[in-house]
Short mmCIF file of C-alpha atoms and ligand atoms in Angstrom, two decimals:
data_model
loop_
_atom_site.label_atom_id
_atom_site.label_comp_id
_atom_site.label_asym_id
_atom_site.label_seq_id
_atom_site.Cartn_x
_atom_site.Cartn_y
_atom_site.Cartn_z
CA MET A 656 -2.83 10.96 -30.25
CA TYR A 657 -1.54 7.83 -28.62
CA ASP A 658 -2.91 4.60 -29.99
CA PHE A 659 -1.06 1.71 -28.45
CA LYS A 660 -2.42 -1.68 -29.32
CA ILE A 661 -0.10 -4.16 -27.69
CA ALA A 662 -1.12 -7.76 -28.25
CA ALA A 663 1.87 -10.03 -27.84
CA ALA A 664 1.90 -13.80 -28.03
CA ASP A 665 4.08 -14.26 -24.97
CA SER A 666 4.58 -12.45 -21.72
CA ALA A 667 8.23 -11.43 -22.35
CA THR A 668 7.27 -9.74 -25.64
CA LEU A 669 4.21 -8.15 -24.06
CA TYR A 670 6.30 -6.55 -21.31
CA ARG A 671 9.04 -5.51 -23.75
CA ASP A 672 6.43 -3.72 -25.90
CA LEU A 673 4.80 -2.24 -22.79
CA ALA A 674 8.17 -0.93 -21.55
CA SER A 675 8.98 0.72 -24.85
CA ALA A 676 5.49 2.28 -25.04
CA LEU A 677 5.96 3.64 -21.50
CA GLU A 678 9.40 5.04 -22.36
CA GLY A 679 7.78 6.86 -25.29
CA LEU A 680 4.96 8.23 -23.13
CA VAL A 681 7.19 9.67 -20.39
CA ALA A 682 10.02 10.89 -22.65
CA GLY A 683 10.77 14.55 -22.00
CA GLU A 684 8.00 14.96 -19.39
CA PRO A 685 9.18 15.53 -15.80
CA ASP A 686 5.72 15.83 -14.16
CA ALA A 687 5.29 12.75 -11.96
CA ILE A 688 1.47 12.92 -11.78
CA ALA A 689 1.13 13.18 -15.56
CA ASN A 690 3.51 10.27 -16.04
CA MET A 691 1.75 8.11 -13.43
CA ALA A 692 -1.63 8.91 -15.03
CA ASN A 693 -0.49 7.84 -18.49
CA ALA A 694 1.30 4.79 -17.08
CA ALA A 695 -1.86 3.66 -15.22
CA ALA A 696 -3.93 4.06 -18.40
CA LEU A 697 -1.35 2.22 -20.54
CA ILE A 698 -1.10 -0.69 -18.10
CA TRP A 699 -4.89 -0.90 -17.74
CA GLU A 700 -5.34 -0.98 -21.52
CA THR A 701 -2.57 -3.54 -22.06
CA LEU A 702 -2.58 -6.12 -19.27
CA PRO A 703 -5.53 -8.51 -19.16
CA ASP A 704 -7.56 -9.51 -16.11
CA LEU A 705 -7.03 -6.49 -13.85
CA ASN A 706 -9.61 -4.75 -11.69
CA TRP A 707 -7.28 -1.98 -10.46
CA ALA A 708 -4.03 -0.48 -11.74
CA GLY A 709 -2.38 2.58 -10.29
CA PHE A 710 -0.07 4.29 -7.87
CA TYR A 711 0.35 5.28 -4.25
CA ARG A 712 2.87 8.10 -3.74
CA ASN A 713 5.26 8.46 -0.83
CA VAL A 714 4.12 11.71 0.76
CA GLY A 715 6.16 12.36 3.89
CA GLY A 716 6.45 8.70 4.83
CA GLU A 717 2.85 7.75 4.14
CA LEU A 718 1.36 6.26 0.97
CA VAL A 719 -1.22 8.54 -0.62
CA LEU A 720 -3.44 7.54 -3.54
CA GLY A 721 -2.16 8.64 -6.94
CA PRO A 722 -3.40 8.24 -10.51
CA PHE A 723 -5.18 4.95 -11.19
CA GLN A 724 -7.75 3.07 -13.24
CA GLY A 725 -10.49 1.06 -11.55
CA ARG A 726 -12.83 1.68 -8.64
CA PRO A 727 -12.25 4.45 -6.09
CA ALA A 728 -9.73 3.21 -3.53
CA CYS A 729 -8.38 3.78 0.00
CA ILE A 730 -6.61 7.14 0.09
CA ARG A 731 -3.91 6.75 2.76
CA ILE A 732 -1.90 3.64 3.67
CA LYS A 733 0.78 3.57 6.37
CA PHE A 734 4.14 1.92 5.65
CA GLY A 735 3.91 -1.68 6.82
CA GLU A 736 0.13 -1.89 6.34
CA GLY A 737 -1.34 -4.20 3.72
CA VAL A 738 0.41 -5.27 0.54
CA CYS A 739 1.27 -1.73 -0.60
CA GLY A 740 2.61 -0.84 2.84
CA ALA A 741 4.75 -4.00 2.89
CA ALA A 742 6.30 -3.02 -0.47
CA ALA A 743 6.92 0.50 0.86
CA ALA A 744 8.48 -0.70 4.12
CA THR A 745 10.74 -3.34 2.54
CA LEU A 746 11.40 -1.70 -0.87
CA ARG A 747 10.72 -5.17 -2.29
CA PRO A 748 8.04 -6.26 -4.78
CA GLN A 749 5.11 -8.08 -3.18
CA ARG A 750 3.42 -10.74 -5.30
CA VAL A 751 0.40 -12.12 -3.47
CA GLU A 752 -1.49 -15.08 -4.95
CA ASP A 753 -4.37 -14.87 -2.46
CA VAL A 754 -4.90 -11.49 -0.85
CA ASN A 755 -7.28 -12.95 1.73
CA ALA A 756 -4.37 -14.97 3.12
CA PHE A 757 -2.09 -11.89 3.38
CA PRO A 758 -1.95 -10.55 6.95
CA GLY A 759 -3.34 -7.01 7.07
CA HIS A 760 -4.46 -6.90 3.45
CA ILE A 761 -6.55 -3.78 2.85
CA ALA A 762 -9.67 -4.71 0.90
CA CYS A 763 -10.46 -1.63 -1.19
CA ASP A 764 -12.44 -3.70 -3.66
CA ALA A 765 -13.91 -7.04 -2.60
CA ALA A 766 -13.37 -8.26 -6.18
CA SER A 767 -9.57 -8.28 -5.74
CA ALA A 768 -8.18 -11.80 -5.33
CA SER A 769 -4.49 -11.39 -6.15
CA GLU A 770 -2.12 -8.43 -6.15
CA LEU A 771 1.29 -7.30 -7.35
CA VAL A 772 2.94 -4.24 -5.80
CA VAL A 773 6.30 -2.93 -7.03
CA PRO A 774 8.18 -0.09 -5.31
CA ILE A 775 9.48 2.77 -7.43
CA VAL A 776 12.84 3.70 -5.92
CA ARG A 777 15.48 6.24 -6.88
CA ASP A 778 18.78 6.62 -5.00
CA GLY A 779 17.44 4.35 -2.27
CA GLN A 780 14.38 6.58 -1.69
CA LEU A 781 10.83 5.36 -2.20
CA LEU A 782 8.97 7.61 -4.65
CA ALA A 783 5.77 5.58 -5.08
CA VAL A 784 4.45 2.05 -5.48
CA LEU A 785 2.82 0.56 -8.57
CA ASP A 786 -0.18 -1.54 -7.50
CA LEU A 787 -1.99 -4.04 -9.73
CA ASP A 788 -5.05 -6.00 -8.55
CA SER A 789 -6.79 -8.90 -10.26
CA PRO A 790 -10.08 -10.71 -9.62
CA THR A 791 -8.30 -13.99 -10.46
CA PRO A 792 -6.34 -15.81 -7.71
CA GLY A 793 -2.67 -16.28 -8.65
CA ARG A 794 -3.01 -13.95 -11.65
CA PHE A 795 0.55 -12.57 -11.37
CA SER A 796 3.56 -14.67 -12.38
CA GLU A 797 7.28 -14.13 -11.90
CA GLU A 798 7.30 -12.74 -15.45
CA ASP A 799 4.65 -10.18 -14.46
CA GLU A 800 6.81 -9.21 -11.50
CA ALA A 801 9.96 -8.87 -13.64
CA GLY A 802 8.04 -6.90 -16.27
CA CYS A 803 6.59 -4.52 -13.69
CA VAL A 804 9.99 -4.04 -12.02
CA LYS A 805 11.23 -2.82 -15.42
CA LEU A 806 8.25 -0.43 -15.69
CA ALA A 807 9.05 0.87 -12.20
CA GLU A 808 12.67 1.49 -13.24
CA ILE A 809 11.50 3.52 -16.23
CA LEU A 810 9.20 5.57 -13.99
CA ALA A 811 11.91 6.08 -11.36
CA GLY A 812 13.99 7.75 -14.06
CA ALA A 813 11.06 9.86 -15.28
CA PHE A 814 9.79 11.41 -12.01
N1 LIG B 1156 -5.09 -3.97 -1.35
C1 LIG B 1156 -4.09 -2.96 -1.14
C2 LIG B 1156 -4.70 -1.61 -0.95
C3 LIG B 1156 -4.77 -0.80 -2.18
S1 LIG B 1156 -5.95 -1.31 -3.23
O1 LIG B 1156 -5.75 -2.69 -3.68
C4 LIG B 1156 -6.11 -0.30 -4.53
C5 LIG B 1156 -3.17 -3.31 0.01
O2 LIG B 1156 -3.44 -4.23 0.79
O3 LIG B 1156 -2.17 -2.65 0.14
#
């Protein structure tokens, strides 16, 4: 049984604890779907103020919905479309304070106000993107971005 209860006083400690919990969850398991499923659940349980947390996988140059927590979402996203597609096309994290101001944002859930998308890259190849949505505008800070980049690095080594 896994029973992670991560409640840190500050963001750096929270993400350090989250990273070590994720390393423990994926250790010795090569199945990408299983690891994404546990990662989505861990992130959802740990980070406050989210309405969606999950993955889109790179399937032949198109993003396809992977394991997630939250409401049912769009299934396929082309590279370059929306926030996830921008992360996929540029291989750069996308931190969007107001999704309604982002050109081409794909509104899967009208409750989403801000979004953080981090590409998961190994050897220069996009494997997937980690996508977090929040109902609060400007929810994601630079520390959230840095913390999620670290989570993406752990997952890139686990897939
Ligand atoms: N809003 C995203 C689409 C995915 S959902 O948020 C789950 C985007 O613009 O890429």
